[in-house]
Tab-separated table of C-alpha atoms and ligand atoms in Angstrom:
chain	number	residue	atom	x	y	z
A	26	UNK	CA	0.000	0.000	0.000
A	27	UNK	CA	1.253	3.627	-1.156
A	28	UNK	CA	1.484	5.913	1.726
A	29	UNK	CA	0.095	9.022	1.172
A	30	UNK	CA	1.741	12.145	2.284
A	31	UNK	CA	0.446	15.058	1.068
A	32	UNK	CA	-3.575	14.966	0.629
A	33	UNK	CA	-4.284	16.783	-2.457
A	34	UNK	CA	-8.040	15.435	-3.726
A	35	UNK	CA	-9.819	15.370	-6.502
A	36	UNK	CA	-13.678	15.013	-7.010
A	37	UNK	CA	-14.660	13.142	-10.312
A	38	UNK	CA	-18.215	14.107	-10.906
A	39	UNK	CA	-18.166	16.921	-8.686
A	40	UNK	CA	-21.590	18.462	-9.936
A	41	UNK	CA	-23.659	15.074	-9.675
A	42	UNK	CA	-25.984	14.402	-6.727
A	43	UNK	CA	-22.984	12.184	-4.863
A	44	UNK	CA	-20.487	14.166	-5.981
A	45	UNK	CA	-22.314	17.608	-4.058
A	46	UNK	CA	-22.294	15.356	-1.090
A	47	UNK	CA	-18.727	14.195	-1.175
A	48	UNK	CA	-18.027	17.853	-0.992
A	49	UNK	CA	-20.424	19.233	1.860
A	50	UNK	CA	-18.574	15.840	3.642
A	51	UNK	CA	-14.943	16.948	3.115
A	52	UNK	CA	-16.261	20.243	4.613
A	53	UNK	CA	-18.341	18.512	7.694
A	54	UNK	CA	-15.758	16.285	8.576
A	55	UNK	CA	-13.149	18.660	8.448
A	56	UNK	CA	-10.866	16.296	6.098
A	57	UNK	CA	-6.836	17.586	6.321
A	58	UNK	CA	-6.892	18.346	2.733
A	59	UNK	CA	-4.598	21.117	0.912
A	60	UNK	CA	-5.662	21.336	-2.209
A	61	UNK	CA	-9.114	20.020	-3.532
A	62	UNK	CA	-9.687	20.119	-7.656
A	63	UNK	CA	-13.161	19.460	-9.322
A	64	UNK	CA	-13.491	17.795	-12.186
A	65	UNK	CA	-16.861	16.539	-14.135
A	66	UNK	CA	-17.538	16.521	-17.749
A	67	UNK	CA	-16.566	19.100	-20.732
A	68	UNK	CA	-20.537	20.716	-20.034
A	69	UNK	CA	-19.759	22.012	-16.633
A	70	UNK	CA	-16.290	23.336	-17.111
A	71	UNK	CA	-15.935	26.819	-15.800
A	72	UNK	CA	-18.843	26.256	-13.135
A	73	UNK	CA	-17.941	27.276	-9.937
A	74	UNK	CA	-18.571	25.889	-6.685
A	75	UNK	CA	-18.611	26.782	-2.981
A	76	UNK	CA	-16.352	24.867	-0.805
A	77	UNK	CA	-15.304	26.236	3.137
A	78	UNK	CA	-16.244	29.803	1.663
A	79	UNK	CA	-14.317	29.831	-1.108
A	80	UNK	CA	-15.032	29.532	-5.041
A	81	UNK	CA	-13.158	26.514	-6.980
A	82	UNK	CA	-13.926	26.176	-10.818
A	83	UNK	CA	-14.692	23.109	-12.417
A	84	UNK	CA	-12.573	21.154	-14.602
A	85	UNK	CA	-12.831	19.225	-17.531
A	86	UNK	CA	-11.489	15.429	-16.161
A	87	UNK	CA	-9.116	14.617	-18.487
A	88	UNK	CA	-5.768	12.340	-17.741
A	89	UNK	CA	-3.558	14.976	-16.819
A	90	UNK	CA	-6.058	16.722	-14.547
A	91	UNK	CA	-4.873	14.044	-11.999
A	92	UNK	CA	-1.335	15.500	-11.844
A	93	UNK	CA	-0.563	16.629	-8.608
A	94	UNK	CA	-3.222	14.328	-6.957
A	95	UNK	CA	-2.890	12.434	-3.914
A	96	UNK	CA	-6.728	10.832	-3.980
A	97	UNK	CA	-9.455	10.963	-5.988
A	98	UNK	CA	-12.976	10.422	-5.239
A	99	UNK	CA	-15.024	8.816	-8.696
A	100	UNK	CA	-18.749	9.447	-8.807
A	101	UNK	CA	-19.496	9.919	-12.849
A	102	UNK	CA	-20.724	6.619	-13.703
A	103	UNK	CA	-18.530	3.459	-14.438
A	104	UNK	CA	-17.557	4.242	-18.309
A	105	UNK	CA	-15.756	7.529	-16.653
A	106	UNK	CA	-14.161	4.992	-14.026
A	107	UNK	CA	-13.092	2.630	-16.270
A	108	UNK	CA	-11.412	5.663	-18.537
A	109	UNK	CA	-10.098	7.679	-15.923
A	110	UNK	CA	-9.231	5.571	-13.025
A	111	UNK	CA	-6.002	3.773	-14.499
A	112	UNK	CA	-5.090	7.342	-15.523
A	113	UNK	CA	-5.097	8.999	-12.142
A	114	UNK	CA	-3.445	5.637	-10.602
A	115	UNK	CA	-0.682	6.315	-13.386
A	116	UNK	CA	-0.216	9.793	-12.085
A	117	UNK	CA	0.249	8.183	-8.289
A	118	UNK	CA	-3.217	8.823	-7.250
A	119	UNK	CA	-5.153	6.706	-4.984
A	120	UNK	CA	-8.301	6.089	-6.709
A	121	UNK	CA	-11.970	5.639	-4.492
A	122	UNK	CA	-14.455	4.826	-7.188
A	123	UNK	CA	-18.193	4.732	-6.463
A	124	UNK	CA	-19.186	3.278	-9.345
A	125	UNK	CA	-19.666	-0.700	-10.027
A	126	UNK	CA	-16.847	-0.874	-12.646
A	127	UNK	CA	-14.448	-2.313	-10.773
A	128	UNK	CA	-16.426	-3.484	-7.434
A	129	UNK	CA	-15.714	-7.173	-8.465
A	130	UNK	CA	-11.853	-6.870	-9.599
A	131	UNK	CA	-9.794	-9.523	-7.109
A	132	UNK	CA	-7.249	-6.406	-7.250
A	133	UNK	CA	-9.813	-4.399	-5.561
A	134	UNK	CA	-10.934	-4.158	-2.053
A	135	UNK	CA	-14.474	-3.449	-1.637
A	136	UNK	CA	-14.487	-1.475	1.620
A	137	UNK	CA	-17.426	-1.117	4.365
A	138	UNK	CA	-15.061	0.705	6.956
A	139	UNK	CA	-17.127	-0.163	10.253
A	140	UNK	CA	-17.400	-3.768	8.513
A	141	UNK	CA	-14.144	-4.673	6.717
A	142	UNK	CA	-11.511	-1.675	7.284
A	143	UNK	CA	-8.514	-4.128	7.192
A	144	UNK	CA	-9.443	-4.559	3.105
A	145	UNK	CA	-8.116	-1.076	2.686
A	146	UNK	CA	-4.519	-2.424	2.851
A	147	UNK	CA	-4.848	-4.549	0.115
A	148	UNK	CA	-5.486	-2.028	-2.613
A	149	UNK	CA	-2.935	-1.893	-5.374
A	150	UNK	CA	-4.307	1.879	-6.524
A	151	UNK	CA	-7.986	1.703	-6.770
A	152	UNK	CA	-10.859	0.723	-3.715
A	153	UNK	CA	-14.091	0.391	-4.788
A	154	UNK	CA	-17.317	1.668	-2.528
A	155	UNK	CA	-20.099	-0.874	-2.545
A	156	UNK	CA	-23.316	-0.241	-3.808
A	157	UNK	CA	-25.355	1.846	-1.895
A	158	UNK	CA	-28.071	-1.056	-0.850
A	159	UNK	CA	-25.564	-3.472	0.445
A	160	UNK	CA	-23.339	-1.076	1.991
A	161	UNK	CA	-26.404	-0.208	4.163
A	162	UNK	CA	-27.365	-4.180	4.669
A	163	UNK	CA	-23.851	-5.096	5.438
A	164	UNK	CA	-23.721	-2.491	8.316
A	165	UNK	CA	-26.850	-3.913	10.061
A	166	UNK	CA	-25.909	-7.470	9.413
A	167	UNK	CA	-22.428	-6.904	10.329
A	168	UNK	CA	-22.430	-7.334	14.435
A	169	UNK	CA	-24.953	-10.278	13.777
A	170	UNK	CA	-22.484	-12.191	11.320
A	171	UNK	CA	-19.591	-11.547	14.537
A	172	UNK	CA	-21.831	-13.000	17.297
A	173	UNK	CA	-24.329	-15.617	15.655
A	174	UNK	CA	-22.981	-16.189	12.298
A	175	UNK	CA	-24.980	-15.543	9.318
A	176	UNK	CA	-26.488	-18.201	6.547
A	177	UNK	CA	-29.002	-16.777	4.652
A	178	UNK	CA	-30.793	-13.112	3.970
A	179	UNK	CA	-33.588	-12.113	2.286
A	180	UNK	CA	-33.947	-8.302	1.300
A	181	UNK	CA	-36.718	-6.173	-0.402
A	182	UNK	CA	-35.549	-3.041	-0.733
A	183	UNK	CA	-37.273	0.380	-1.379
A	184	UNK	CA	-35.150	2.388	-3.065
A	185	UNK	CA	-34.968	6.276	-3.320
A	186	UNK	CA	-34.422	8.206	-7.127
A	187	UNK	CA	-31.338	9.993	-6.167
A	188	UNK	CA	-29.258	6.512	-6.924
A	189	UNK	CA	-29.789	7.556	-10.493
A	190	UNK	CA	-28.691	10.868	-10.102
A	191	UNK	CA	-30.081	14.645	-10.458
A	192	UNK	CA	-32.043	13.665	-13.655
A	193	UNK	CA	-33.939	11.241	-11.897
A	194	UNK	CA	-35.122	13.480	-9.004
A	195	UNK	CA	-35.838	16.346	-11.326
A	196	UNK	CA	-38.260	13.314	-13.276
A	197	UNK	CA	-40.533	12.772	-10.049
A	198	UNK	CA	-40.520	16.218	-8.875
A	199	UNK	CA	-42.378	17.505	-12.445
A	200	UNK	CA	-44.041	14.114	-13.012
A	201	UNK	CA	-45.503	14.301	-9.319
A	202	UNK	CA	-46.934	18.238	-10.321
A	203	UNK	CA	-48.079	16.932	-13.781
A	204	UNK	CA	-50.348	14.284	-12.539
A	205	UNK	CA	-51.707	16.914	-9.452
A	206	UNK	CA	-52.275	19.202	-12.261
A	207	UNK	CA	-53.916	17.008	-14.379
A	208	UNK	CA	-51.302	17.120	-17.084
A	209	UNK	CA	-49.504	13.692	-18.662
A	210	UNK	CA	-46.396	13.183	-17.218
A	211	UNK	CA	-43.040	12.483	-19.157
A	212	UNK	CA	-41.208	9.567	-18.884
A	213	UNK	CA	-37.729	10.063	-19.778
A	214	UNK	CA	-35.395	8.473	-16.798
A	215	UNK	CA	-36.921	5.464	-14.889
A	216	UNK	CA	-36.185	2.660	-14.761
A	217	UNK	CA	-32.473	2.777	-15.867
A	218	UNK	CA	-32.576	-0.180	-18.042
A	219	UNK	CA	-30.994	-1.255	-21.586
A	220	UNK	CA	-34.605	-0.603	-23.165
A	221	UNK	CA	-35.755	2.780	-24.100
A	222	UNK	CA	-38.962	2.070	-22.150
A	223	UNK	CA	-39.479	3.791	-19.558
A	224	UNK	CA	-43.011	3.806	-16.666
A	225	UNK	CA	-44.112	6.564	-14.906
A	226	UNK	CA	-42.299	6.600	-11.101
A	227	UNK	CA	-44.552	9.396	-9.151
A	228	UNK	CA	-47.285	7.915	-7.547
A	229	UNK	CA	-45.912	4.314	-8.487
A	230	UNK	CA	-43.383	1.529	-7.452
A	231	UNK	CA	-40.973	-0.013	-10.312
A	232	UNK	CA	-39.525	-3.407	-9.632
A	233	UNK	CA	-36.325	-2.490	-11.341
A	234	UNK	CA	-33.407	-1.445	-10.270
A	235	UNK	CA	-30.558	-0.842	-12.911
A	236	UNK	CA	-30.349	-3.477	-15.833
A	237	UNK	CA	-31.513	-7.201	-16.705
A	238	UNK	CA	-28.068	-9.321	-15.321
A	239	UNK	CA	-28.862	-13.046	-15.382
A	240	UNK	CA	-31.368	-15.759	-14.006
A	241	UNK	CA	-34.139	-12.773	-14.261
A	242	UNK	CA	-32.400	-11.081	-11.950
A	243	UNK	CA	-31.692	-7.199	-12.245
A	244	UNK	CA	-27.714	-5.886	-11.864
A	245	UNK	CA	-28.628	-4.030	-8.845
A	246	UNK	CA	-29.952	-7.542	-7.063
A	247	UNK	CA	-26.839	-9.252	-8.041
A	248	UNK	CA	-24.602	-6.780	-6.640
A	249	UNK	CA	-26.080	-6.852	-3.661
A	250	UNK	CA	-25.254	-10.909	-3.615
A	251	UNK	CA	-21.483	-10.876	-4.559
A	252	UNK	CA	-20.534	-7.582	-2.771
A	253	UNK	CA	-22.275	-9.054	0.857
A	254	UNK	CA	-20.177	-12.306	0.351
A	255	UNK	CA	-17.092	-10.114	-0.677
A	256	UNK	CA	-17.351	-7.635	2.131
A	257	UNK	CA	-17.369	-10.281	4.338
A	258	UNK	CA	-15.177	-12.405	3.131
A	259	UNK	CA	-17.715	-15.609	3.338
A	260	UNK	CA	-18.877	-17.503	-0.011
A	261	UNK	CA	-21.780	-19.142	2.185
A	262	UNK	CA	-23.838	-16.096	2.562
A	263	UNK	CA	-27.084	-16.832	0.690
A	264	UNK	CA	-28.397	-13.653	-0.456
A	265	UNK	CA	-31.730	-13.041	-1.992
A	266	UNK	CA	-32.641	-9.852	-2.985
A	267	UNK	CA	-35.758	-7.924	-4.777
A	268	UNK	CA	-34.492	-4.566	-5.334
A	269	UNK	CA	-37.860	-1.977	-6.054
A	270	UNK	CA	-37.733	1.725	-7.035
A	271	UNK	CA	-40.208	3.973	-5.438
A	272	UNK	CA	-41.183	7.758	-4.901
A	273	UNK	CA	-38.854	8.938	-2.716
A	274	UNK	CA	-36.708	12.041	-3.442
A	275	UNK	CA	-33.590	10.279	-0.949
A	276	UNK	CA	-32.913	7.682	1.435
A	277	UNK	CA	-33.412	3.994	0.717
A	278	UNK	CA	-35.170	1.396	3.242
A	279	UNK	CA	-34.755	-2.422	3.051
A	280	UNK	CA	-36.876	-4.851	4.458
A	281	UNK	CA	-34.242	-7.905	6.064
A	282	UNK	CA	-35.245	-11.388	7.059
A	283	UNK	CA	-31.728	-13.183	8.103
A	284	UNK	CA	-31.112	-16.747	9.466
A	285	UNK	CA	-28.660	-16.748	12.514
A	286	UNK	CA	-26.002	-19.806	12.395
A	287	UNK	CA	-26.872	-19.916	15.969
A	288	UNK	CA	-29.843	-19.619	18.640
A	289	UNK	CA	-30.229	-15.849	19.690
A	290	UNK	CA	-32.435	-13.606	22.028
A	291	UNK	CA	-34.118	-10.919	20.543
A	292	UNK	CA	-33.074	-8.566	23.568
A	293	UNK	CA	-29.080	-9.406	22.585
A	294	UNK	CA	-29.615	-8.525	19.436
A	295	UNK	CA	-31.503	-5.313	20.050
A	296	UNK	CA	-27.921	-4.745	22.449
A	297	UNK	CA	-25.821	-5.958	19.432
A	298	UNK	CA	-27.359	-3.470	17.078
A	299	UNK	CA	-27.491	-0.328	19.482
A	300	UNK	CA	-23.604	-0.881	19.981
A	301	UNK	CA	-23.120	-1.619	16.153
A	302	UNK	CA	-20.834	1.149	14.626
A	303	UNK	CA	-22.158	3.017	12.554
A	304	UNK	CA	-25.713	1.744	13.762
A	305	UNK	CA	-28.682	3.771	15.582
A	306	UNK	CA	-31.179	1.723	16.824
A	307	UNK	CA	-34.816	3.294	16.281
A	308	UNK	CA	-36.818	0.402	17.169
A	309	UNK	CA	-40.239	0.496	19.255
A	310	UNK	CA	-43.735	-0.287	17.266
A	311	UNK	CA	-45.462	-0.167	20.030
A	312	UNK	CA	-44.864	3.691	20.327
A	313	UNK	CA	-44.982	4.408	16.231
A	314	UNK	CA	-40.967	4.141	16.437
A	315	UNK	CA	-39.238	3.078	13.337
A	316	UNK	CA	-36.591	4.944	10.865
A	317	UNK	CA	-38.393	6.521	7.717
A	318	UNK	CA	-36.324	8.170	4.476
A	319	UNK	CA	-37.538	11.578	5.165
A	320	UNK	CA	-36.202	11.322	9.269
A	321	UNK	CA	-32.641	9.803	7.853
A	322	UNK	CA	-31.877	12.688	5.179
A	323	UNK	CA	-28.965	14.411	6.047
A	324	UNK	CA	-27.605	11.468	8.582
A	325	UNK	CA	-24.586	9.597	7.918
A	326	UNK	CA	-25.681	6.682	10.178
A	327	UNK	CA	-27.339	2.922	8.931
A	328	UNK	CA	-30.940	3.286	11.162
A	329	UNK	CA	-32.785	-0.212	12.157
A	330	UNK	CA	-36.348	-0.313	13.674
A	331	UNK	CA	-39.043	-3.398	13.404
A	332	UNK	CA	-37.049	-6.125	15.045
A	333	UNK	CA	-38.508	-9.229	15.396
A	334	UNK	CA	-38.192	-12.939	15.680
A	335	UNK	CA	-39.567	-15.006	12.736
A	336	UNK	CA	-42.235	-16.309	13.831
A	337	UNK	CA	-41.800	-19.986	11.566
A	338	UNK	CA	-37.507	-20.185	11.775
A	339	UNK	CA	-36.579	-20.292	15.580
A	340	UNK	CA	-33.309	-18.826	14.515
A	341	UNK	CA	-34.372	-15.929	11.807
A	342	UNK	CA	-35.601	-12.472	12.682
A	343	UNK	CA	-36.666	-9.828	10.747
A	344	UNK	CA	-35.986	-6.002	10.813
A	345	UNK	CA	-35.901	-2.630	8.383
A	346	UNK	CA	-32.951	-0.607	7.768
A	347	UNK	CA	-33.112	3.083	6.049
A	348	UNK	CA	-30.242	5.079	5.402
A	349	UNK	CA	-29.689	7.988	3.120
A	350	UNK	CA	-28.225	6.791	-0.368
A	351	UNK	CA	-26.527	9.854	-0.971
A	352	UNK	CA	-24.335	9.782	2.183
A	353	UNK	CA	-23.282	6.325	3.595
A	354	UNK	CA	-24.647	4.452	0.713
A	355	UNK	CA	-21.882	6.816	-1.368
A	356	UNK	CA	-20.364	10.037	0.054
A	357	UNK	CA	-19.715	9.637	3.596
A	358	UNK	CA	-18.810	5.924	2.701
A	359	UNK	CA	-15.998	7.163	0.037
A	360	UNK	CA	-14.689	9.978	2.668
A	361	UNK	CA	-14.410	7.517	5.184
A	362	UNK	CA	-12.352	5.258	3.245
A	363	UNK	CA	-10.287	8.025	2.298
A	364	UNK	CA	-9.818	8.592	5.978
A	365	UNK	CA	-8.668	4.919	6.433
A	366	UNK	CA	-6.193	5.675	4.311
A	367	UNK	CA	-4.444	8.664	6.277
A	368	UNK	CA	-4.742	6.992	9.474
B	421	A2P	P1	-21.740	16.941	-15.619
B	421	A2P	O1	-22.554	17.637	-14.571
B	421	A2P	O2	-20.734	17.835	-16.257
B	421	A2P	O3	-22.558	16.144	-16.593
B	421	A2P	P2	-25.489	12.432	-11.534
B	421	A2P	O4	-25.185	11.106	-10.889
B	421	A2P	O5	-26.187	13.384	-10.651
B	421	A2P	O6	-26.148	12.235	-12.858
B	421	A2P	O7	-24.032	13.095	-11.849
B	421	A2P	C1	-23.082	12.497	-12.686
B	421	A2P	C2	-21.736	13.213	-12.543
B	421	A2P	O8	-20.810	12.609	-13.450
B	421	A2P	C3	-21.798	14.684	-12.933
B	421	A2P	O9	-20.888	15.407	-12.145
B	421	A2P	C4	-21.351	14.651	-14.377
B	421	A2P	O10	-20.810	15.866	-14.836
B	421	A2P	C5	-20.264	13.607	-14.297
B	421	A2P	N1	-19.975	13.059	-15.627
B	421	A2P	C6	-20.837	12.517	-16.501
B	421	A2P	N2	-20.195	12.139	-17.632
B	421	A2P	C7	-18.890	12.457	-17.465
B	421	A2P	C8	-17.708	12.328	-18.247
B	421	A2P	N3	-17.738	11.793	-19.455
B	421	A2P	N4	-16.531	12.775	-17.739
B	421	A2P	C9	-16.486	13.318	-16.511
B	421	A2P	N5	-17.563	13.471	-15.707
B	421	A2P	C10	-18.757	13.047	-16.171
């Protein structure tokens, strides 16, 4: 592993919807940078943008725009990754890419730091940040799989539009005021498939997430499968998932049922999960307690509510996690592993 010295960054994708939050991060968590550069496509050169009160102007990202650059933080897609991200490792940057292009690569740790922060050590120039769905799942599951041991999940999840960027929010903002004003809505952005077919999203659930993979599954659901049993290092997760876009602006929630390896008691668990890192425990029914998108905006934390015990599999239990997508399912996830790698 390179050490890094100096902590000039870089932002690729600096005016998309993760992007804008790896920046407001940087400047929340106070991270020692000295210089920071943005760089998105040829469109928003010249843009400037606001970072601890002062102006920085947008780049075009092109090779050479990672001289001089200690990391780099990838959120434009994975054709930019895959074109860019061997370029800035060339120039000695570390890369941190968000996108799925190289999520899979043996070369590449696939980091969760409250889950698998040792991976970090491993990387040979580029780390890849998990999809946003997992990364959420594997923080829940994670002081579950250290005390009982886990064999099988199965996740629905809910997810918000911002996971397909700005375009996507901007679609079910002015489809949602078409249909109240009695208008037809366009349909231009969801779901993000191969087809140009796309359904109306306001007012509506789409079972889609990303494109058609294999075995009728969609991309998104088979991420969520190999990057659980990467992240933990365990080929014997089973992993089911059903991965649903609806009408919410941010924050995705995930229904969870998981089989233990071994007998547990629900009140351990609830202990396990309120000491989880990274965790916060908003969990009691009985008095209309349980995390919801809109309450987890803004939060960097993974929020579980609705524990409880199968009632068929002595050893399964079921609960809901919600998190916003924006932050640990990308940003804060990225910045943290950038962190990792000054410590
Ligand atoms: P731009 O704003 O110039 O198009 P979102 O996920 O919200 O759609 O944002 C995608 C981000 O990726 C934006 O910052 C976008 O920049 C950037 N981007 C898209 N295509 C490229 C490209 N070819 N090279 C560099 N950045 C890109």
């Amino acid at each position: 592993m390179m050490e890094i010295k100096q902590c000039r960054v870089a932002i690729v994708g600096a005016t998309g919807a993760v992007g804008q939050e790896m920046l407001k991060d940087l400047e929340k968590r106070d991270f020692p940078l000295t210089e920071l550069r943005l760089l998105a496509s040829k469109r928003s050169a010249g843009k400037k943008i606001l970072f601890r009160g002062a102006e920085i102007e947008v780049e075009e990202a092109t090779p050479d725009a990672f001289s001089n650059v200690d990391i780099a933080l990838f959120s434009a897609g994975g054709e930019t990754s895959k074109r860019l991200a061997p370029e800035a490792v060339k120039r000695g940057a570390v890369v941190i890419d968000n996108s799925s292009a190289y999520r899979m690569d043996p070369d590449v740790p696939l980091v969760v730091p409250e889950v698998n922060p040792e991976a970090v050590k491993q990387h040979k120039g580029i780390i890849a940040n998990p999809n946003c769905s997992t990364i959420q799942m594997t923080v829940a599951l994670k002081p579950l799989v250290d005390r009982y041991g886990v064999e099988r999940v199965i996740v629905s999840t809910y997810q918000a539009v911002s996971g397909s960027g700005w375009k996507a929010v901007e679609e079910l903002r002015s489809q949602s005021q078409s249909v109240l004003q009695g208008e037809e809505p366009t349909l231009e952005v969801m779901p993000v498939g191969k087809l140009d077919q796309h359904y109306q999203i306001a007012f509506n659930v789409i079972p889609q997430c990303d494109v058609l993979a294999e075995d009728e599954y969609t991309f998104e659901e088979i991420k969520m499968v190999r990057e659980t049993k990467k992240i933990f290092a365990d080929d014997s997760i089973g992993v089911t998932a059903t991965c649903v876009r609806v009408p919410v602006e941010r924050g995705h929630s995930e229904s969870i049922y998981v089989e233990l390896k071994d007998d547990y008691e629900l009140d351990e668990v609830r202990r396990l999960l309120k000491d989880g890192a990274g965790v916060i425990l908003d969990d009691e029914l009985g008095a209309q307690r349980y995390p919801m998108p809109l309450a987890t905006t803004g939060r960097p934390e993974v929020f579980v509510g609705r524990l409880r015990k199968d009632l068929h599999h002595p050893r399964a239990l079921n609960m809901w996690v919600v998190s916003d997508n924006l932050l640990k399912g990308a940003a804060t996830n990225t910045v943290q592993i950038a962190e990792l790698l000054l410590r």
